[in-house]
mmCIF file of N, CA and C in Angstrom:
data_model
loop_
_atom_site.group_PDB
_atom_site.id
_atom_site.type_symbol
_atom_site.label_atom_id
_atom_site.label_comp_id
_atom_site.label_asym_id
_atom_site.label_seq_id
_atom_site.Cartn_x
_atom_site.Cartn_y
_atom_site.Cartn_z
ATOM 1 N N MET O 1 -30.756 8.951 -7.861
ATOM 2 C CA MET O 1 -30.375 8.109 -6.753
ATOM 3 C C MET O 1 -31.028 8.674 -5.491
ATOM 4 N N LYS O 2 -31.593 7.808 -4.719
ATOM 5 C CA LYS O 2 -32.250 8.226 -3.488
ATOM 6 C C LYS O 2 -31.212 8.491 -2.401
ATOM 7 N N ILE O 3 -31.600 9.296 -1.445
ATOM 8 C CA ILE O 3 -30.690 9.662 -0.359
ATOM 9 C C ILE O 3 -30.300 8.445 0.467
ATOM 10 N N GLU O 4 -31.202 7.484 0.632
ATOM 11 C CA GLU O 4 -30.897 6.288 1.417
ATOM 12 C C GLU O 4 -29.825 5.429 0.750
ATOM 13 N N GLN O 5 -29.728 5.497 -0.563
ATOM 14 C CA GLN O 5 -28.768 4.676 -1.297
ATOM 15 C C GLN O 5 -27.363 5.269 -1.284
ATOM 16 N N GLN O 6 -27.236 6.551 -1.046
ATOM 17 C CA GLN O 6 -25.933 7.204 -1.115
ATOM 18 C C GLN O 6 -24.915 6.653 -0.122
ATOM 19 N N PRO O 7 -25.249 6.441 1.163
ATOM 20 C CA PRO O 7 -24.239 5.864 2.067
ATOM 21 C C PRO O 7 -23.783 4.473 1.636
ATOM 22 N N LYS O 8 -24.701 3.661 1.123
ATOM 23 C CA LYS O 8 -24.324 2.321 0.659
ATOM 24 C C LYS O 8 -23.405 2.413 -0.546
ATOM 25 N N THR O 9 -23.718 3.322 -1.461
ATOM 26 C CA THR O 9 -22.886 3.503 -2.647
ATOM 27 C C THR O 9 -21.498 3.987 -2.250
ATOM 28 N N LYS O 10 -21.423 4.899 -1.292
ATOM 29 C CA LYS O 10 -20.131 5.400 -0.820
ATOM 30 C C LYS O 10 -19.313 4.279 -0.189
ATOM 31 N N GLU O 11 -19.947 3.420 0.602
ATOM 32 C CA GLU O 11 -19.248 2.292 1.216
ATOM 33 C C GLU O 11 -18.707 1.340 0.159
ATOM 34 N N ILE O 12 -19.495 1.084 -0.866
ATOM 35 C CA ILE O 12 -19.061 0.190 -1.946
ATOM 36 C C ILE O 12 -17.856 0.785 -2.667
ATOM 37 N N LEU O 13 -17.896 2.076 -2.970
ATOM 38 C CA LEU O 13 -16.774 2.729 -3.650
ATOM 39 C C LEU O 13 -15.518 2.724 -2.784
ATOM 40 N N ASP O 14 -15.666 3.001 -1.492
ATOM 41 C CA ASP O 14 -14.519 2.968 -0.578
ATOM 42 C C ASP O 14 -13.897 1.579 -0.520
ATOM 43 N N LYS O 15 -14.728 0.567 -0.475
ATOM 44 C CA LYS O 15 -14.234 -0.812 -0.417
ATOM 45 C C LYS O 15 -13.483 -1.178 -1.696
ATOM 46 N N GLN O 16 -13.994 -0.732 -2.841
ATOM 47 C CA GLN O 16 -13.321 -1.011 -4.109
ATOM 48 C C GLN O 16 -11.965 -0.313 -4.171
ATOM 49 N N LEU O 17 -11.879 0.894 -3.629
ATOM 50 C CA LEU O 17 -10.606 1.613 -3.627
ATOM 51 C C LEU O 17 -9.582 0.948 -2.713
ATOM 52 N N ARG O 18 -10.021 0.465 -1.547
ATOM 53 C CA ARG O 18 -9.110 -0.173 -0.590
ATOM 54 C C ARG O 18 -8.718 -1.582 -0.997
ATOM 55 N N ARG O 19 -9.395 -2.149 -1.959
ATOM 56 C CA ARG O 19 -9.128 -3.525 -2.377
ATOM 57 C C ARG O 19 -7.699 -3.706 -2.885
ATOM 58 N N LYS O 20 -7.101 -2.655 -3.384
ATOM 59 C CA LYS O 20 -5.746 -2.747 -3.939
ATOM 60 C C LYS O 20 -4.674 -2.208 -2.988
ATOM 61 N N ASN O 21 -5.041 -1.933 -1.743
ATOM 62 C CA ASN O 21 -4.086 -1.418 -0.755
ATOM 63 C C ASN O 21 -3.330 -2.549 -0.073
ATOM 64 N N VAL O 22 -2.062 -2.306 0.207
ATOM 65 C CA VAL O 22 -1.241 -3.206 1.014
ATOM 66 C C VAL O 22 -0.538 -2.332 2.051
ATOM 67 N N THR O 23 -0.548 -2.770 3.311
ATOM 68 C CA THR O 23 0.076 -2.008 4.388
ATOM 69 C C THR O 23 1.312 -2.740 4.891
ATOM 70 N N PHE O 24 2.419 -2.024 4.973
ATOM 71 C CA PHE O 24 3.666 -2.553 5.517
ATOM 72 C C PHE O 24 3.900 -1.906 6.876
ATOM 73 N N PHE O 25 4.267 -2.714 7.850
ATOM 74 C CA PHE O 25 4.538 -2.216 9.194
ATOM 75 C C PHE O 25 6.027 -2.344 9.498
ATOM 76 N N GLU O 26 6.507 -1.520 10.417
ATOM 77 C CA GLU O 26 7.875 -1.556 10.931
ATOM 78 C C GLU O 26 8.946 -1.320 9.868
ATOM 79 N N ILE O 27 8.669 -0.428 8.923
ATOM 80 C CA ILE O 27 9.686 0.020 7.972
ATOM 81 C C ILE O 27 10.279 1.301 8.553
ATOM 82 N N GLU O 28 11.588 1.302 8.760
ATOM 83 C CA GLU O 28 12.250 2.457 9.371
ATOM 84 C C GLU O 28 11.984 3.729 8.573
ATOM 85 N N GLU O 29 11.855 4.826 9.288
ATOM 86 C CA GLU O 29 11.584 6.118 8.650
ATOM 87 C C GLU O 29 12.894 6.817 8.305
ATOM 88 N N LYS O 30 13.564 6.335 7.276
ATOM 89 C CA LYS O 30 14.826 6.947 6.862
ATOM 90 C C LYS O 30 14.730 7.591 5.483
ATOM 91 N N GLU O 31 13.533 7.604 4.894
ATOM 92 C CA GLU O 31 13.363 8.181 3.569
ATOM 93 C C GLU O 31 13.320 9.702 3.632
ATOM 94 N N LYS O 32 13.657 10.333 2.520
ATOM 95 C CA LYS O 32 13.666 11.789 2.432
ATOM 96 C C LYS O 32 12.448 12.327 1.687
ATOM 97 N N GLY O 33 11.725 11.460 1.007
ATOM 98 C CA GLY O 33 10.565 11.899 0.232
ATOM 99 C C GLY O 33 9.887 10.715 -0.429
ATOM 100 N N TYR O 34 8.998 11.029 -1.355
ATOM 101 C CA TYR O 34 8.202 10.004 -2.024
ATOM 102 C C TYR O 34 9.075 8.994 -2.764
ATOM 103 N N ASP O 35 10.025 9.482 -3.559
ATOM 104 C CA ASP O 35 10.856 8.583 -4.370
ATOM 105 C C ASP O 35 11.703 7.644 -3.521
ATOM 106 N N SER O 36 12.256 8.148 -2.431
ATOM 107 C CA SER O 36 13.072 7.271 -1.591
ATOM 108 C C SER O 36 12.209 6.249 -0.854
ATOM 109 N N LEU O 37 10.990 6.625 -0.443
ATOM 110 C CA LEU O 37 10.078 5.666 0.183
ATOM 111 C C LEU O 37 9.665 4.598 -0.819
ATOM 112 N N LEU O 38 9.408 5.007 -2.059
ATOM 113 C CA LEU O 38 9.056 4.052 -3.111
ATOM 114 C C LEU O 38 10.195 3.072 -3.354
ATOM 115 N N SER O 39 11.430 3.549 -3.398
ATOM 116 C CA SER O 39 12.559 2.645 -3.629
ATOM 117 C C SER O 39 12.786 1.713 -2.440
ATOM 118 N N ILE O 40 12.516 2.168 -1.213
ATOM 119 C CA ILE O 40 12.623 1.290 -0.040
ATOM 120 C C ILE O 40 11.592 0.169 -0.128
ATOM 121 N N VAL O 41 10.354 0.517 -0.480
ATOM 122 C CA VAL O 41 9.288 -0.486 -0.599
ATOM 123 C C VAL O 41 9.603 -1.463 -1.727
ATOM 124 N N LEU O 42 10.067 -0.958 -2.866
ATOM 125 C CA LEU O 42 10.430 -1.840 -3.980
ATOM 126 C C LEU O 42 11.572 -2.771 -3.595
ATOM 127 N N ASP O 43 12.531 -2.276 -2.825
ATOM 128 C CA ASP O 43 13.639 -3.110 -2.361
ATOM 129 C C ASP O 43 13.123 -4.242 -1.473
ATOM 130 N N ILE O 44 12.196 -3.940 -0.589
ATOM 131 C CA ILE O 44 11.621 -4.976 0.278
ATOM 132 C C ILE O 44 10.883 -6.019 -0.554
ATOM 133 N N ILE O 45 10.073 -5.565 -1.509
ATOM 134 C CA ILE O 45 9.292 -6.505 -2.325
ATOM 135 C C ILE O 45 10.209 -7.350 -3.200
ATOM 136 N N ASN O 46 11.175 -6.718 -3.868
ATOM 137 C CA ASN O 46 12.045 -7.435 -4.806
ATOM 138 C C ASN O 46 13.068 -8.328 -4.113
ATOM 139 N N ASN O 47 13.730 -7.822 -3.089
ATOM 140 C CA ASN O 47 14.851 -8.551 -2.493
ATOM 141 C C ASN O 47 14.474 -9.388 -1.276
ATOM 142 N N THR O 48 13.654 -8.854 -0.390
ATOM 143 C CA THR O 48 13.289 -9.593 0.814
ATOM 144 C C THR O 48 12.201 -10.619 0.529
ATOM 145 N N MET O 49 11.160 -10.175 -0.194
ATOM 146 C CA MET O 49 10.034 -11.068 -0.475
ATOM 147 C C MET O 49 10.255 -11.903 -1.734
ATOM 148 N N LYS O 50 11.259 -11.550 -2.532
ATOM 149 C CA LYS O 50 11.612 -12.262 -3.770
ATOM 150 C C LYS O 50 10.456 -12.277 -4.779
ATOM 151 N N ILE O 51 9.782 -11.136 -4.914
ATOM 152 C CA ILE O 51 8.721 -10.975 -5.910
ATOM 153 C C ILE O 51 9.208 -9.930 -6.908
ATOM 154 N N PRO O 52 9.353 -10.288 -8.181
ATOM 155 C CA PRO O 52 9.780 -9.285 -9.159
ATOM 156 C C PRO O 52 8.700 -8.210 -9.332
ATOM 157 N N TYR O 53 9.055 -6.983 -9.014
ATOM 158 C CA TYR O 53 8.105 -5.875 -9.059
ATOM 159 C C TYR O 53 8.759 -4.690 -9.731
ATOM 160 N N HIS O 54 7.966 -3.898 -10.440
ATOM 161 C CA HIS O 54 8.463 -2.715 -11.134
ATOM 162 C C HIS O 54 7.811 -1.465 -10.550
ATOM 163 N N LYS O 55 8.446 -0.351 -10.762
ATOM 164 C CA LYS O 55 7.968 0.922 -10.233
ATOM 165 C C LYS O 55 6.565 1.258 -10.741
ATOM 166 N N TRP O 56 6.280 0.929 -11.981
ATOM 167 C CA TRP O 56 4.987 1.273 -12.571
ATOM 168 C C TRP O 56 3.834 0.423 -12.028
ATOM 169 N N GLU O 57 4.127 -0.642 -11.282
ATOM 170 C CA GLU O 57 3.070 -1.486 -10.720
ATOM 171 C C GLU O 57 2.531 -0.934 -9.400
ATOM 172 N N ILE O 58 3.132 0.128 -8.897
ATOM 173 C CA ILE O 58 2.675 0.767 -7.664
ATOM 174 C C ILE O 58 2.121 2.143 -8.031
ATOM 175 N N LYS O 59 0.838 2.345 -7.741
ATOM 176 C CA LYS O 59 0.204 3.625 -8.053
ATOM 177 C C LYS O 59 0.634 4.720 -7.083
ATOM 178 N N HIS O 60 0.695 4.368 -5.793
ATOM 179 C CA HIS O 60 0.981 5.387 -4.778
ATOM 180 C C HIS O 60 1.575 4.728 -3.542
ATOM 181 N N VAL O 61 2.448 5.437 -2.861
ATOM 182 C CA VAL O 61 3.028 4.967 -1.604
ATOM 183 C C VAL O 61 2.970 6.127 -0.610
ATOM 184 N N ASN O 62 2.600 5.822 0.641
ATOM 185 C CA ASN O 62 2.365 6.883 1.607
ATOM 186 C C ASN O 62 2.563 6.375 3.027
ATOM 187 N N ARG O 63 3.165 7.216 3.875
ATOM 188 C CA ARG O 63 3.234 6.920 5.312
ATOM 189 C C ARG O 63 1.935 7.389 5.945
ATOM 190 N N MET O 64 1.384 6.585 6.840
ATOM 191 C CA MET O 64 0.125 6.926 7.499
ATOM 192 C C MET O 64 0.394 7.443 8.912
ATOM 193 N N GLY O 65 -0.475 8.310 9.401
ATOM 194 C CA GLY O 65 -0.404 8.751 10.782
ATOM 195 C C GLY O 65 0.289 10.085 10.969
ATOM 196 N N LYS O 66 0.196 10.561 12.201
ATOM 197 C CA LYS O 66 0.805 11.833 12.581
ATOM 198 C C LYS O 66 2.267 11.629 12.960
ATOM 199 N N ILE O 67 2.993 12.715 12.986
ATOM 200 C CA ILE O 67 4.392 12.661 13.397
ATOM 201 C C ILE O 67 4.444 12.345 14.888
ATOM 202 N N SER O 68 5.136 11.272 15.222
ATOM 203 C CA SER O 68 5.274 10.862 16.625
ATOM 204 C C SER O 68 6.569 10.081 16.764
ATOM 205 N N GLY O 69 6.818 9.554 17.929
ATOM 206 C CA GLY O 69 8.027 8.775 18.160
ATOM 207 C C GLY O 69 7.930 7.357 17.625
ATOM 208 N N LYS O 70 6.743 6.951 17.225
ATOM 209 C CA LYS O 70 6.536 5.588 16.738
ATOM 210 C C LYS O 70 6.776 5.509 15.233
ATOM 211 N N VAL O 71 7.084 4.300 14.759
ATOM 212 C CA VAL O 71 7.253 4.077 13.327
ATOM 213 C C VAL O 71 5.867 3.949 12.703
ATOM 214 N N LYS O 72 5.592 4.773 11.702
ATOM 215 C CA LYS O 72 4.277 4.786 11.064
ATOM 216 C C LYS O 72 4.219 3.738 9.955
ATOM 217 N N PRO O 73 3.053 3.117 9.748
ATOM 218 C CA PRO O 73 2.922 2.138 8.671
ATOM 219 C C PRO O 73 2.968 2.810 7.300
ATOM 220 N N VAL O 74 3.329 2.021 6.286
ATOM 221 C CA VAL O 74 3.380 2.487 4.907
ATOM 222 C C VAL O 74 2.268 1.785 4.137
ATOM 223 N N VAL O 75 1.444 2.572 3.457
ATOM 224 C CA VAL O 75 0.370 2.013 2.640
ATOM 225 C C VAL O 75 0.740 2.225 1.183
ATOM 226 N N ILE O 76 0.659 1.146 0.395
ATOM 227 C CA ILE O 76 0.895 1.259 -1.040
ATOM 228 C C ILE O 76 -0.375 0.850 -1.769
ATOM 229 N N ILE O 77 -0.598 1.473 -2.913
ATOM 230 C CA ILE O 77 -1.728 1.118 -3.762
ATOM 231 C C ILE O 77 -1.151 0.445 -4.996
ATOM 232 N N ILE O 78 -1.600 -0.794 -5.236
ATOM 233 C CA ILE O 78 -1.100 -1.626 -6.325
ATOM 234 C C ILE O 78 -1.998 -1.443 -7.548
ATOM 235 N N THR O 79 -1.449 -1.639 -8.740
ATOM 236 C CA THR O 79 -2.239 -1.457 -9.956
ATOM 237 C C THR O 79 -3.283 -2.548 -10.155
ATOM 238 N N THR O 80 -2.969 -3.785 -9.792
ATOM 239 C CA THR O 80 -3.932 -4.872 -9.988
ATOM 240 C C THR O 80 -4.124 -5.661 -8.700
ATOM 241 N N THR O 81 -5.309 -6.208 -8.545
ATOM 242 C CA THR O 81 -5.619 -6.995 -7.356
ATOM 243 C C THR O 81 -4.811 -8.282 -7.320
ATOM 244 N N SER O 82 -4.523 -8.860 -8.476
ATOM 245 C CA SER O 82 -3.757 -10.114 -8.503
ATOM 246 C C SER O 82 -2.339 -9.917 -7.960
ATOM 247 N N ARG O 83 -1.737 -8.768 -8.229
ATOM 248 C CA ARG O 83 -0.397 -8.491 -7.689
ATOM 249 C C ARG O 83 -0.464 -8.273 -6.178
ATOM 250 N N ARG O 84 -1.549 -7.696 -5.693
ATOM 251 C CA ARG O 84 -1.754 -7.531 -4.249
ATOM 252 C C ARG O 84 -1.838 -8.889 -3.569
ATOM 253 N N ILE O 85 -2.586 -9.791 -4.170
ATOM 254 C CA ILE O 85 -2.732 -11.141 -3.620
ATOM 255 C C ILE O 85 -1.380 -11.838 -3.575
ATOM 256 N N GLU O 86 -0.568 -11.638 -4.598
ATOM 257 C CA GLU O 86 0.767 -12.243 -4.635
ATOM 258 C C GLU O 86 1.629 -11.754 -3.463
ATOM 259 N N ILE O 87 1.554 -10.467 -3.154
ATOM 260 C CA ILE O 87 2.305 -9.929 -2.013
ATOM 261 C C ILE O 87 1.789 -10.523 -0.714
ATOM 262 N N LEU O 88 0.483 -10.597 -0.565
ATOM 263 C CA LEU O 88 -0.098 -11.117 0.674
ATOM 264 C C LEU O 88 0.214 -12.597 0.875
ATOM 265 N N GLN O 89 0.317 -13.354 -0.216
ATOM 266 C CA GLN O 89 0.643 -14.775 -0.100
ATOM 267 C C GLN O 89 2.075 -14.985 0.371
ATOM 268 N N LYS O 90 2.969 -14.065 0.032
ATOM 269 C CA LYS O 90 4.385 -14.216 0.386
ATOM 270 C C LYS O 90 4.802 -13.256 1.496
ATOM 271 N N LYS O 91 3.859 -12.809 2.306
ATOM 272 C CA LYS O 91 4.154 -11.779 3.305
ATOM 273 C C LYS O 91 5.047 -12.233 4.443
ATOM 274 N N ASN O 92 5.184 -13.518 4.680
ATOM 275 C CA ASN O 92 5.978 -14.004 5.816
ATOM 276 C C ASN O 92 7.446 -14.192 5.490
ATOM 277 N N ARG O 93 7.879 -13.827 4.310
ATOM 278 C CA ARG O 93 9.292 -13.982 3.934
ATOM 279 C C ARG O 93 10.133 -12.888 4.519
#
């Protein structure tokens, strides 16, 4: 692979990785760790958005940003792109 192609390849890989990300804003920071944040996100998806979702359909959940007085967004990585699209279609519920 030529050196000129490497930045393009890196951009393509980054885009493919972000394709399954969903960001939630304004979720209160009351969790104690990974498992409690995951259960809060699952509760929002299952009960508020009315989308049946299981724990195994989420690869990773993480709060973004530095510690500050503001509420940080939550980024989740979904197992399939079709499930991500389903969340985005029902995001206004």
